[in-house]
Short mmCIF file of C-alpha atoms in Angstrom, two decimals:
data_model
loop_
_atom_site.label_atom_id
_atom_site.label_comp_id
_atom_site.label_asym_id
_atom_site.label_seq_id
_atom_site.Cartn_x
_atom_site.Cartn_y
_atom_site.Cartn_z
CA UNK G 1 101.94 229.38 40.64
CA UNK G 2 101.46 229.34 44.32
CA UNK G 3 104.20 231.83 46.16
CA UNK G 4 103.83 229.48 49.16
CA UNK G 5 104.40 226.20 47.54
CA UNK G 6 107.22 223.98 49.37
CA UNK G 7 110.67 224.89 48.19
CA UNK G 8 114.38 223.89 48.50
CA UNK G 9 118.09 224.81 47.80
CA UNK G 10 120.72 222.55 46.98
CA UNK G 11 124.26 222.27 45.19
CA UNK G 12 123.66 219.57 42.81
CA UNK G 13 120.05 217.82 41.52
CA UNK G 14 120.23 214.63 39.56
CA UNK G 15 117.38 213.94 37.38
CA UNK G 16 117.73 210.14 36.99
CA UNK G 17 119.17 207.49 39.41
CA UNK G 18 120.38 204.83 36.28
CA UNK G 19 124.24 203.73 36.18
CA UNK G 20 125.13 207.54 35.22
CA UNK G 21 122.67 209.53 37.95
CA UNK G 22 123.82 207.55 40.95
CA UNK G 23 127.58 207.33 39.84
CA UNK G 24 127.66 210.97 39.55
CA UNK G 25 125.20 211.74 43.04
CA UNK G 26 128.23 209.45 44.87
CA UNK G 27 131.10 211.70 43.33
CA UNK G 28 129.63 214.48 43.73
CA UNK G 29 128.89 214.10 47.61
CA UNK G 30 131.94 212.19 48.06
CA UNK G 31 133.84 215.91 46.99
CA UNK G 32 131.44 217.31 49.50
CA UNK G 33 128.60 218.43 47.73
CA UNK G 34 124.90 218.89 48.77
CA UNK G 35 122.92 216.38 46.40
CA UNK G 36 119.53 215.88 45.89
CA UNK G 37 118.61 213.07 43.48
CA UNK G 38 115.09 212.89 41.65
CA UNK G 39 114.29 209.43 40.06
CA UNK G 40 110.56 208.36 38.97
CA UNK G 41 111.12 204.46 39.00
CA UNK G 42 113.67 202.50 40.40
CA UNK G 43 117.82 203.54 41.61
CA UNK G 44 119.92 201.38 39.02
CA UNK G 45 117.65 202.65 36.00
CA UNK G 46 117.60 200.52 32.62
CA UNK G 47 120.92 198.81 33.58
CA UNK G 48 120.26 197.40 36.62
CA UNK G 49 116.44 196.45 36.53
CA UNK G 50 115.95 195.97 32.61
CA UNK G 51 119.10 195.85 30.65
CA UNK G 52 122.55 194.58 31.70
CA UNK G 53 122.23 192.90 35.11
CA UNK G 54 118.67 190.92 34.28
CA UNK G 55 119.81 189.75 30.94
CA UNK G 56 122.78 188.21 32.01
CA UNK G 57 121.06 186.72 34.48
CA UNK G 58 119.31 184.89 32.22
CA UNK G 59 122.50 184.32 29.87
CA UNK G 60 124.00 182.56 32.63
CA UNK G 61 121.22 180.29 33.09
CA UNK G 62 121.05 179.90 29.72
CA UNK G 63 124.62 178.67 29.47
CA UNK G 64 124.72 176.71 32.89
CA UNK G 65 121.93 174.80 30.56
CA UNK G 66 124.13 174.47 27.53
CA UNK G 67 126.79 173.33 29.37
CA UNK G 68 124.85 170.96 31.33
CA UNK G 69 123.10 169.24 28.30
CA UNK G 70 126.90 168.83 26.77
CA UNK G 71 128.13 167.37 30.24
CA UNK G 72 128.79 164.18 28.49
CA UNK G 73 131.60 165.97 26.16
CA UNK G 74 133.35 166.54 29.70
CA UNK G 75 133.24 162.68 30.63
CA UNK G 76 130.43 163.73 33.39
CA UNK G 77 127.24 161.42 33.07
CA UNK G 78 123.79 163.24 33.92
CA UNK G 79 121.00 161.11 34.38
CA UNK G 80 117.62 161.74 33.32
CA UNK G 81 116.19 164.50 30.92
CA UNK G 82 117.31 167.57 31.46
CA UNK G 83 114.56 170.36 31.79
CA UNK G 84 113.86 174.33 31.99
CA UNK G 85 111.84 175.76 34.84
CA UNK G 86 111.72 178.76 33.56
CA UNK G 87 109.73 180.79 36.78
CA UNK G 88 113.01 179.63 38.54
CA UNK G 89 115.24 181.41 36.09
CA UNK G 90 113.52 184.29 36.48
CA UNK G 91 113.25 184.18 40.28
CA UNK G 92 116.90 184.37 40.61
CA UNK G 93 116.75 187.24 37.99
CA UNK G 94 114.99 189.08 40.22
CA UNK G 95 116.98 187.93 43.42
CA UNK G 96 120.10 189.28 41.32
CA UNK G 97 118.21 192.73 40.80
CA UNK G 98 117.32 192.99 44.33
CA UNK G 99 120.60 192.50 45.81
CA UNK G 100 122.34 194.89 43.58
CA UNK G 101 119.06 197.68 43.67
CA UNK G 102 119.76 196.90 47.77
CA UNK G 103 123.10 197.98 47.51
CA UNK G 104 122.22 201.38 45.52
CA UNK G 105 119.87 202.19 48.05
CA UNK G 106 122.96 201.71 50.46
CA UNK G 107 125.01 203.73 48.59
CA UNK G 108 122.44 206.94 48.62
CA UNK G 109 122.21 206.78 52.50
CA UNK G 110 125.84 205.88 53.20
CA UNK G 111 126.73 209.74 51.36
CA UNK G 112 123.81 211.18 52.22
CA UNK G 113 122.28 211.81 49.01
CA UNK G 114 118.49 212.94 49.72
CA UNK G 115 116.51 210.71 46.76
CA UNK G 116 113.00 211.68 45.46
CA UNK G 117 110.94 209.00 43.94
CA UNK G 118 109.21 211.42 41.74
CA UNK G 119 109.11 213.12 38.40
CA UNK G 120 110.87 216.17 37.92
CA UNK G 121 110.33 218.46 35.37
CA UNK G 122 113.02 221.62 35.14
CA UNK G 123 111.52 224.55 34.98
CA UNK G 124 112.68 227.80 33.02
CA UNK G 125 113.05 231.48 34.87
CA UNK G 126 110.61 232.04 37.08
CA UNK G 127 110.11 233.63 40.87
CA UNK G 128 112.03 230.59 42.41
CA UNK G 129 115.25 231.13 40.01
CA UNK G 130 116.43 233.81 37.69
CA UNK G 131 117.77 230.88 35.34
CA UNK G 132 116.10 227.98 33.93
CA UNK G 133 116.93 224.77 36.25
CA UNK G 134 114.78 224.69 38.72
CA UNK G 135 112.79 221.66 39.09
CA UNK G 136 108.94 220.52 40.13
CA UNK G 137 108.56 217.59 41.43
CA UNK G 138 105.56 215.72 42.72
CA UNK G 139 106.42 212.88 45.11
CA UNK G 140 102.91 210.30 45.23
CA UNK G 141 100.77 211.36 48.39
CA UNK G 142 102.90 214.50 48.92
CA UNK G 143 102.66 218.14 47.85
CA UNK G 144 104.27 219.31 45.21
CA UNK G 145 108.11 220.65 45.86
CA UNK G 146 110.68 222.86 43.99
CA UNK G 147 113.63 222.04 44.55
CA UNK G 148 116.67 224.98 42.94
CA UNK G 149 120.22 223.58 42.19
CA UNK G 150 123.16 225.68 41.92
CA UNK G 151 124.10 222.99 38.98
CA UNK G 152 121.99 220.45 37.51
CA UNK G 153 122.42 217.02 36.06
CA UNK G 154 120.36 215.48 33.63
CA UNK G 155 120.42 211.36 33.30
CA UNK G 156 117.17 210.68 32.06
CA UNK G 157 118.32 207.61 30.14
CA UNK G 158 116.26 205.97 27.37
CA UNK G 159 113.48 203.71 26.45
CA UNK G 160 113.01 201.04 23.40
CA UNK G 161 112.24 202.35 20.29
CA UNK G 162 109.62 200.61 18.31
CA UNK G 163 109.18 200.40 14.52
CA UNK G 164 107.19 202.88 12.52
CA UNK G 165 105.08 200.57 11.31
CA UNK G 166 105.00 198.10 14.20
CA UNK G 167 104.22 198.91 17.78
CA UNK G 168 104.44 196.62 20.71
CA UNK G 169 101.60 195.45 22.10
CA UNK G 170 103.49 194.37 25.41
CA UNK G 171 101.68 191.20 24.87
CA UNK G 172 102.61 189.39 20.86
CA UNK G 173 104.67 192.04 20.18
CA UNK G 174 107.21 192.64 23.10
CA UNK G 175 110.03 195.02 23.27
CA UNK G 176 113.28 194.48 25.64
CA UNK G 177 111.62 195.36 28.86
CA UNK G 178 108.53 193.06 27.90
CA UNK G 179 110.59 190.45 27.44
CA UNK G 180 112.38 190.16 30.65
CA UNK G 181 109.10 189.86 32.21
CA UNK G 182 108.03 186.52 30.04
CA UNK G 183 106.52 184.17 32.71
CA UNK G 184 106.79 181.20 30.07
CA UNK G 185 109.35 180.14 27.19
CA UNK G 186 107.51 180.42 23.62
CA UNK G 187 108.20 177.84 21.06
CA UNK G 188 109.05 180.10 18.72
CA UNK G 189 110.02 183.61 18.99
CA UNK G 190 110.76 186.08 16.43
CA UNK G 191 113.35 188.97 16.96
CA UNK G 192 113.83 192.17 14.79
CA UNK G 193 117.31 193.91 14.91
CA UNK G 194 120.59 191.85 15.12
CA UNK G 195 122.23 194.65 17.28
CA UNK G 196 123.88 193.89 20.63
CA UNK G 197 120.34 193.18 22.65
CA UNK G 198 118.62 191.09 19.73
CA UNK G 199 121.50 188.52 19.52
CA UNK G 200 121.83 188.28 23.10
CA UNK G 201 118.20 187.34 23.64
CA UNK G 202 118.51 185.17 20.32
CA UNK G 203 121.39 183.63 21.80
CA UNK G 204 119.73 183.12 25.05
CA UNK G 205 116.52 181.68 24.26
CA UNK G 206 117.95 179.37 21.84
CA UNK G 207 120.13 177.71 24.85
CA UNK G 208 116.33 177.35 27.00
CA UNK G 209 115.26 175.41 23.29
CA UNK G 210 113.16 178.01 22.18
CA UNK G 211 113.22 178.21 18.15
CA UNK G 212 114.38 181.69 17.44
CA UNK G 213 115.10 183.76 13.87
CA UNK G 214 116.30 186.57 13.69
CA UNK G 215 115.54 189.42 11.03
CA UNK G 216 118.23 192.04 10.52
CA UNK G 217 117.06 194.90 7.61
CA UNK G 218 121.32 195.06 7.31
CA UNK G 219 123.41 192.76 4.92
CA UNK G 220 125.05 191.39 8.30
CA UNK G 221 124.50 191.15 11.92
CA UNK G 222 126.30 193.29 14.36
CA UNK G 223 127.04 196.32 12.42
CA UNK G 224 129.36 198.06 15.32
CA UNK G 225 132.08 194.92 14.94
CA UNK G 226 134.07 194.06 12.25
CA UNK G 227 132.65 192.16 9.37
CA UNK G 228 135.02 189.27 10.14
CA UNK G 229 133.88 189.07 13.65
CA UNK G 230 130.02 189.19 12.57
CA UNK G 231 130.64 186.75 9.71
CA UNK G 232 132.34 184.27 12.67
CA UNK G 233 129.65 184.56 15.20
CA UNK G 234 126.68 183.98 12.60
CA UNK G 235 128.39 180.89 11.62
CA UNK G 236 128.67 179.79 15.52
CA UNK G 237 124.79 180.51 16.36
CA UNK G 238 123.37 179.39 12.88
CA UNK G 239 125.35 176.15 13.81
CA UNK G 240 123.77 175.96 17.17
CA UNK G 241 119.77 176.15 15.14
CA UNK G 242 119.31 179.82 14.90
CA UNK G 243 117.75 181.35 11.83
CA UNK G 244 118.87 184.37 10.65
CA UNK G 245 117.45 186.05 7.84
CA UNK G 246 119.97 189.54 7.13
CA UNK G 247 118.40 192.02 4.55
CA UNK G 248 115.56 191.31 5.88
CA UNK G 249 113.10 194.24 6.01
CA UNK G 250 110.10 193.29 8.16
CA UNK G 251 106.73 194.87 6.90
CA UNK G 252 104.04 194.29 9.25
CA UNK G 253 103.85 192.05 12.42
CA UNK G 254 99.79 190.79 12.73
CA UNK G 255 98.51 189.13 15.68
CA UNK G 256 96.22 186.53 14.37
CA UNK G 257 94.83 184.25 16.94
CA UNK G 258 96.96 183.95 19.22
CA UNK G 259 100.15 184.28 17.24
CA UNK G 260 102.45 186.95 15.38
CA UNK G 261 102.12 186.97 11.45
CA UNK G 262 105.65 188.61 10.41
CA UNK G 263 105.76 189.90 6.84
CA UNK G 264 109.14 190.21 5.27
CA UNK G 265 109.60 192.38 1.28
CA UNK G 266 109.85 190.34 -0.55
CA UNK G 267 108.57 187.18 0.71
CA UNK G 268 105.00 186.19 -0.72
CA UNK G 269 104.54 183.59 2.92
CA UNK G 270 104.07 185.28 6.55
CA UNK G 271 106.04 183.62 8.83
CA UNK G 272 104.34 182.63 11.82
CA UNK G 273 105.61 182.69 15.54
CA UNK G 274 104.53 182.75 19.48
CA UNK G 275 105.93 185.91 20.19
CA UNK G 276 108.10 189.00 18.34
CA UNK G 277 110.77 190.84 19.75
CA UNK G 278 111.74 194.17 18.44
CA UNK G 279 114.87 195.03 19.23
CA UNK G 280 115.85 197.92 17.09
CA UNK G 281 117.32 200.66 19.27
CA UNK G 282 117.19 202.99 22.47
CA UNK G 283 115.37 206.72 22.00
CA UNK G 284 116.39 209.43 24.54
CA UNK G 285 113.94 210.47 26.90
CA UNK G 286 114.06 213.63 26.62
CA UNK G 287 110.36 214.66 26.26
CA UNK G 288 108.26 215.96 28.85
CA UNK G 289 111.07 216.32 31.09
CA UNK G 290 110.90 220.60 30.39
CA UNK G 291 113.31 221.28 27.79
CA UNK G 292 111.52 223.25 25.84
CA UNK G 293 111.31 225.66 29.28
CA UNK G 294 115.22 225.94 28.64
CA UNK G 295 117.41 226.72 25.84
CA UNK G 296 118.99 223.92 25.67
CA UNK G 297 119.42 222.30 22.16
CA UNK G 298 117.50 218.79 21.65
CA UNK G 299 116.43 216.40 19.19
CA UNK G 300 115.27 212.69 18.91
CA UNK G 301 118.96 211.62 19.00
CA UNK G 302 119.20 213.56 22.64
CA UNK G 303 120.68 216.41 24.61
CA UNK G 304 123.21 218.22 22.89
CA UNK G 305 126.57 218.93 24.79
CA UNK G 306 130.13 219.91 24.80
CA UNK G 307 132.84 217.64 25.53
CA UNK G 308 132.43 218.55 29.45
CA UNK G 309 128.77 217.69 28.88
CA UNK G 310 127.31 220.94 29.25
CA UNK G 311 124.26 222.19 27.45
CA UNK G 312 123.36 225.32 26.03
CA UNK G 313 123.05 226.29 29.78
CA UNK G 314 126.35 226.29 31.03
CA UNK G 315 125.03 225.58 34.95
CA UNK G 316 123.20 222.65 32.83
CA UNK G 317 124.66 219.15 32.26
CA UNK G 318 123.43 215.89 30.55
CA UNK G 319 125.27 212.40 30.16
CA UNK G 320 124.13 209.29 29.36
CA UNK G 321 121.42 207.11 27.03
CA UNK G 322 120.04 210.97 26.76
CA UNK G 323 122.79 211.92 24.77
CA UNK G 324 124.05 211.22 21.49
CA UNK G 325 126.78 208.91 22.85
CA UNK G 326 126.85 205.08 22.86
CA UNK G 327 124.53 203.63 25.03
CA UNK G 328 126.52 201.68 27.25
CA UNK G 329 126.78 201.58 31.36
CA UNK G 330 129.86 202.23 31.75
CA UNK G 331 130.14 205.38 29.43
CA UNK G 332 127.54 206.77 31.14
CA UNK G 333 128.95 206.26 34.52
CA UNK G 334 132.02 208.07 32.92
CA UNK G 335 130.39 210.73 31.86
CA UNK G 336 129.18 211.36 35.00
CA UNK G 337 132.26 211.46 36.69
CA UNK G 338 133.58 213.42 34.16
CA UNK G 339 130.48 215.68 34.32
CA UNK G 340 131.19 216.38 37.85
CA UNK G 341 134.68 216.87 37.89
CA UNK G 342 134.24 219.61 35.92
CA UNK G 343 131.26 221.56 37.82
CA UNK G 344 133.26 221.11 40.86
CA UNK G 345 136.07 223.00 38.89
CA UNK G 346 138.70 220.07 38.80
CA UNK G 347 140.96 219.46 35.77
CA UNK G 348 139.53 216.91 33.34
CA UNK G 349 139.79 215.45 30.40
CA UNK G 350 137.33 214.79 27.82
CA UNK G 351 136.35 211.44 27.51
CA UNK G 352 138.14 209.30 24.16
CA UNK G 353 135.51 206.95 23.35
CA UNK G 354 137.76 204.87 21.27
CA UNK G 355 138.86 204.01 24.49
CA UNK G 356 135.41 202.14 25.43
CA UNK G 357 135.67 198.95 25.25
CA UNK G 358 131.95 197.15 23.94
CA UNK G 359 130.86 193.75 24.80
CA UNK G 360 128.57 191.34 23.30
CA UNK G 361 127.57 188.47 26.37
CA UNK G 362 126.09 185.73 23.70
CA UNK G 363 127.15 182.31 23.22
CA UNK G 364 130.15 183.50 21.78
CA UNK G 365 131.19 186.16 23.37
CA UNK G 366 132.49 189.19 21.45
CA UNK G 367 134.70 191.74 23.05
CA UNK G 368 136.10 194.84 21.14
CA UNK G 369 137.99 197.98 21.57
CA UNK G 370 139.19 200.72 19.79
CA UNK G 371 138.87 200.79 15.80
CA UNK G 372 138.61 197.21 13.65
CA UNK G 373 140.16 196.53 10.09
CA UNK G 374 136.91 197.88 8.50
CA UNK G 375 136.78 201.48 9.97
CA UNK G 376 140.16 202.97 10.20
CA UNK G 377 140.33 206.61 9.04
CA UNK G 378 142.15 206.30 5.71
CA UNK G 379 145.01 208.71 7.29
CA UNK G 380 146.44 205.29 9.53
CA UNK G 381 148.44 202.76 7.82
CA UNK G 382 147.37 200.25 10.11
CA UNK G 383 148.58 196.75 10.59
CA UNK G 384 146.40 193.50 11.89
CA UNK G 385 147.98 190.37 13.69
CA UNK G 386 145.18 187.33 14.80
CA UNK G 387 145.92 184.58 17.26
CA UNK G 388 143.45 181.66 17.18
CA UNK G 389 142.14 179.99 20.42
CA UNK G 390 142.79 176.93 18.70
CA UNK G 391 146.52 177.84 19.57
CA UNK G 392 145.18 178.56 23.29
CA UNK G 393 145.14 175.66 26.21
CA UNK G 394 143.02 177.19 28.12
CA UNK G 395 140.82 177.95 25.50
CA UNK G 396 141.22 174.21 24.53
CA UNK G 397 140.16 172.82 27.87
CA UNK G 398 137.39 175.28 27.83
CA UNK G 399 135.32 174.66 24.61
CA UNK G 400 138.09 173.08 22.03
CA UNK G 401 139.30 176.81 20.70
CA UNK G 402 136.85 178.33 19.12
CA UNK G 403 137.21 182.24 18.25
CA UNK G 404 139.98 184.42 17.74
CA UNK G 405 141.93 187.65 19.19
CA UNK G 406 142.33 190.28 16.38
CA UNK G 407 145.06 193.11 17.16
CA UNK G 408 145.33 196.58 15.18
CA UNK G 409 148.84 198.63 15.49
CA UNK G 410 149.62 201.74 13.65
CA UNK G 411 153.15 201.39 11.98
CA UNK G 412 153.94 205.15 12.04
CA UNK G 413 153.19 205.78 15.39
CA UNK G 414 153.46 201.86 17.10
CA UNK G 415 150.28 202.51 19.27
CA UNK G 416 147.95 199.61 19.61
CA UNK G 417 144.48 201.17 18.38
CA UNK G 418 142.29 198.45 18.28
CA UNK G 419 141.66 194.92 19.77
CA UNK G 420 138.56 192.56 18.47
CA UNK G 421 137.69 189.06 20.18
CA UNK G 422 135.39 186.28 20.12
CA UNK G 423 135.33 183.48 22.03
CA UNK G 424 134.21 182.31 25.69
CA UNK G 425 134.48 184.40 28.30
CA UNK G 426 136.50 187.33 26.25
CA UNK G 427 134.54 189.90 28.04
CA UNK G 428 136.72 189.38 30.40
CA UNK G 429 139.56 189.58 28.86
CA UNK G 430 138.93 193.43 27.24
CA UNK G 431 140.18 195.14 29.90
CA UNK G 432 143.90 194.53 29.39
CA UNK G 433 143.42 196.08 25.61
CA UNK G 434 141.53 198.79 26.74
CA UNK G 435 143.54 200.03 29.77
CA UNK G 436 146.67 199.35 27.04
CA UNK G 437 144.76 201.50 25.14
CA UNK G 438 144.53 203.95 27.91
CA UNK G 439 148.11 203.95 28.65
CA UNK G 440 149.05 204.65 25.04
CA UNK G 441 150.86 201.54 25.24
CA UNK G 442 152.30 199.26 21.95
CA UNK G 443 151.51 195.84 21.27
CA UNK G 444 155.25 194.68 21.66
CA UNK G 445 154.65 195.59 25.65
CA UNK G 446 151.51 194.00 26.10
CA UNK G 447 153.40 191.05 24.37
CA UNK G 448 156.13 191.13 26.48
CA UNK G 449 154.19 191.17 29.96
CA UNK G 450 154.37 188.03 31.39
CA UNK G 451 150.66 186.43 31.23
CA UNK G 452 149.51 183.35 33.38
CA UNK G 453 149.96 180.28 32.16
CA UNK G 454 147.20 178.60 30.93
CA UNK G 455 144.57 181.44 30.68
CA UNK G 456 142.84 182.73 27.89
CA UNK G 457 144.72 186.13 27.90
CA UNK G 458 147.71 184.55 26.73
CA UNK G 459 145.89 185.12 23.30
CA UNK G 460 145.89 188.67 23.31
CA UNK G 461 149.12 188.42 24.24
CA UNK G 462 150.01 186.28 21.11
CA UNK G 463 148.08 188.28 18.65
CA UNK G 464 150.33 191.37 20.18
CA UNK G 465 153.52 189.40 19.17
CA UNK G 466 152.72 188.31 15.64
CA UNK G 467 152.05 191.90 15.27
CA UNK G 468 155.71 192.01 14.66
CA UNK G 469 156.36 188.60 13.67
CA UNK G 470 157.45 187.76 17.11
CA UNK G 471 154.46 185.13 17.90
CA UNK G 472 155.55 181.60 19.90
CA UNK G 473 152.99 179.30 19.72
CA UNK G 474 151.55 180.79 15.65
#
């Protein structure tokens, strides 16, 4: 390697600008650190430009749709047929995106945070650093820099994972990121996976009219939720025309002129559709980044780490989609400050994820937190209270009361340790159960708060009460 190539000190290098690399770069320069911040596509990562912010995007045109073509149930009269235009949905997508990726960019020059639009690859001992960490980078139409951190941070996200025996074609056969990028509706659409991301975009497209089914190799959708919530929100979008076809284990997917020929076990027929979604997962990137120059400990699952998120390497940190933790913005952002906090030597605390709440932004909404009635350790005798939306005016007004609030207490200890929800607009109502949750508090005191009167969160506040019998309007 060339002794003269272009080199560079700083106290902190982020490789990876998603919801966890630029989170962290702010902390850590806020607290007066020198931070350099290496990302190869976009600031904002999957979250921002192909995950969270774009699909809900499109779920709220989706639903401004819905709720448009059942105006009448509202006593407002709409004249005319109603209608998609579909390259407008997506232009306000992208206006969406590019306000929020504008305000990123802010954010970097507001605290000073140098940002390389580059690949970086660490590097391992060599004549720039006695310890692996070091990294290359290549910046297009610029010579090659390396750049040594006292600490470094790795946030290198993740990427959709595709089938063994089915790989996307970007075209047919589309996975998440494809899909966002769909100048035209198909008629029918195809998705594999009933996780989080392939009942959102089921739930989505149905609303635009598209004909959707949905293959899940599980007995039920939504594996992460109780099996009372899952068995209530396939009854909701079944209702509203969507197939769903659970132990379901898709075979092959063939494009045959023009279409997708999707062959299930078991079924002698292929099933025939426009386009095929495979939504079955995130994978860590975590190859060709340079860990094997390191000795830090890695599989396909991601970067091993302690609950501080160091590596192997103590000077070394990860957080993130590239770590075996759930793949959700706002844990990563956590992590980050967490990650942080403890390089710079402050007292932390590891991070409780039974404390994350998780969100599911379909037509209904499900909102959860903590543990649900089917995965309680065996060690908690633990007690569950419901309150209906049916019992709810707000909800009433709102969409007649569908869903439910689920609540989970421990009768030894009195600590609320779980909340479930579905319903509209309960993603909005999580946070109350999961800063409860936070502050170790009990049901009975998030049942005696006063709530607003009429909002939705009166619910939660119900379901808190009946936990002891105590319930008004139940």
């Amino acid at each position: 390697m060339d002794k003269g190539m272009a080199t560079s000190q700083t106290d902190l290098l982020i490789l990876g600008g998603g919801s966890g690399g630029y989170v962290a770069a702010i902390k850590a320069a806020q607290s007066g650190l020198d931070v350099v911040l290496v990302e190869e596509d976009k600031l904002g990562g999957t979250c921002l430009h192909r995950g969270c912010i774009p699909t809900k995007a499109l779920l709220r045109s989706a639903e401004v749709f819905s709720q448009s073509k059942a105006a009448s149930d509202f006593g407002i009269d709409l004249q005319g047929e109603l209608s998609v235009d579909f390259s407008k949905v997506q232009d306000r997508k992208q206006s969406v995106i590019d306000q929020l990726h504008a305000g990123v960019q802010a954010l970097m020059k507001k605290n000073k945070i140098r940002v390389i639009n580059a690949r970086g690859v660490i590097m391992g001992p060599s004549i720039f650093s006695p310890v692996s960490g070091a990294v290359i980078v290549t910046p297009e139409g610029e010579d090659e820099e390396i750049i040594v951190p006292k600490k470094l941070l790795i946030a290198t996200g993740s990427r959709p994972r595709a089938l063994k025996t089915i790989d996307f074609d970007h075209e047919y056969i589309l996975s998440s990121d494809d899909i966002l990028q769909l100048e035209t509706l198909p008629n029918k659409l195809a998705i594999i996976g009933g996780g989080v991301v392939g009942v959102e975009f089921a739930s989505l497209m149905n609303s635009f009219g598209v004909e959707v089914t949905l293959f899940e190799y599980a007995e039920r959708l939504l594996l992460t939720e109780s099996k009372e919530v899952a068995k209530a929100f396939t009854k909701e979008i079944s209702q509203r025309g969507i197939k769903v076809q659970t132990s379901a284990e898709v075979q092959d997917a063939q494009v045959v002129d023009g279409e997708v020929e999707i062959s299930v076990k078991g079924e002698d027929q292929a099933q025939v559709f426009d386009k095929v979604l495979v939504a079955v997962g995130r994978q860590a990137n975590v190859d060709n980044i340079g860990l094997n120059n390191t000795s830090i400990k890695f599989d396909e699952k991601g970067i091993q780490v302690n609950q501080f998120f160091q590596t192997a390497e103590s000077h070394i940190y990860a957080i993130g989609d590239c770590i075996p933790s759930p793949q959700l913005a706002h844990v990563a952002m956590k992590e980050g400050e967490i990650a942080v906090g403890h390089l710079l030597e402050e007292e932390v605390w590891p991070l409780n994820y039974q404390e994350v709440p998780r969100c599911v932004y379909a037509q209904p909404e499900i909102a959860s937190v903590g543990y649900h009635e089917d995965n309680v350790p065996e060690d908690i005798k633990a007690k569950k209270s419901q309150f209906s939306f049916v019992g709810n005016g707000k909800a009433i007004i709102h969409d007649g009361g569908k869903g439910f609030v689920n609540v989970l207490r421990d009768e030894d200890t009195d600590d609320l340790i779980g909340v479930s929800m579905i319903g509209g607009d309960v993603t909005q109502m999580i946070s109350e159960a999961s800063t409860a949750m936070y502050l170790n508090a009990t049901p009975l005191e998030i049942g005696e708060a006063i709530h607003a009167h009429p909002t939705m969160s009166e619910a939660l506040q119900e379901a808190s009460l009946d936990s002891y019998h105590l319930a008004i309007h139940k």
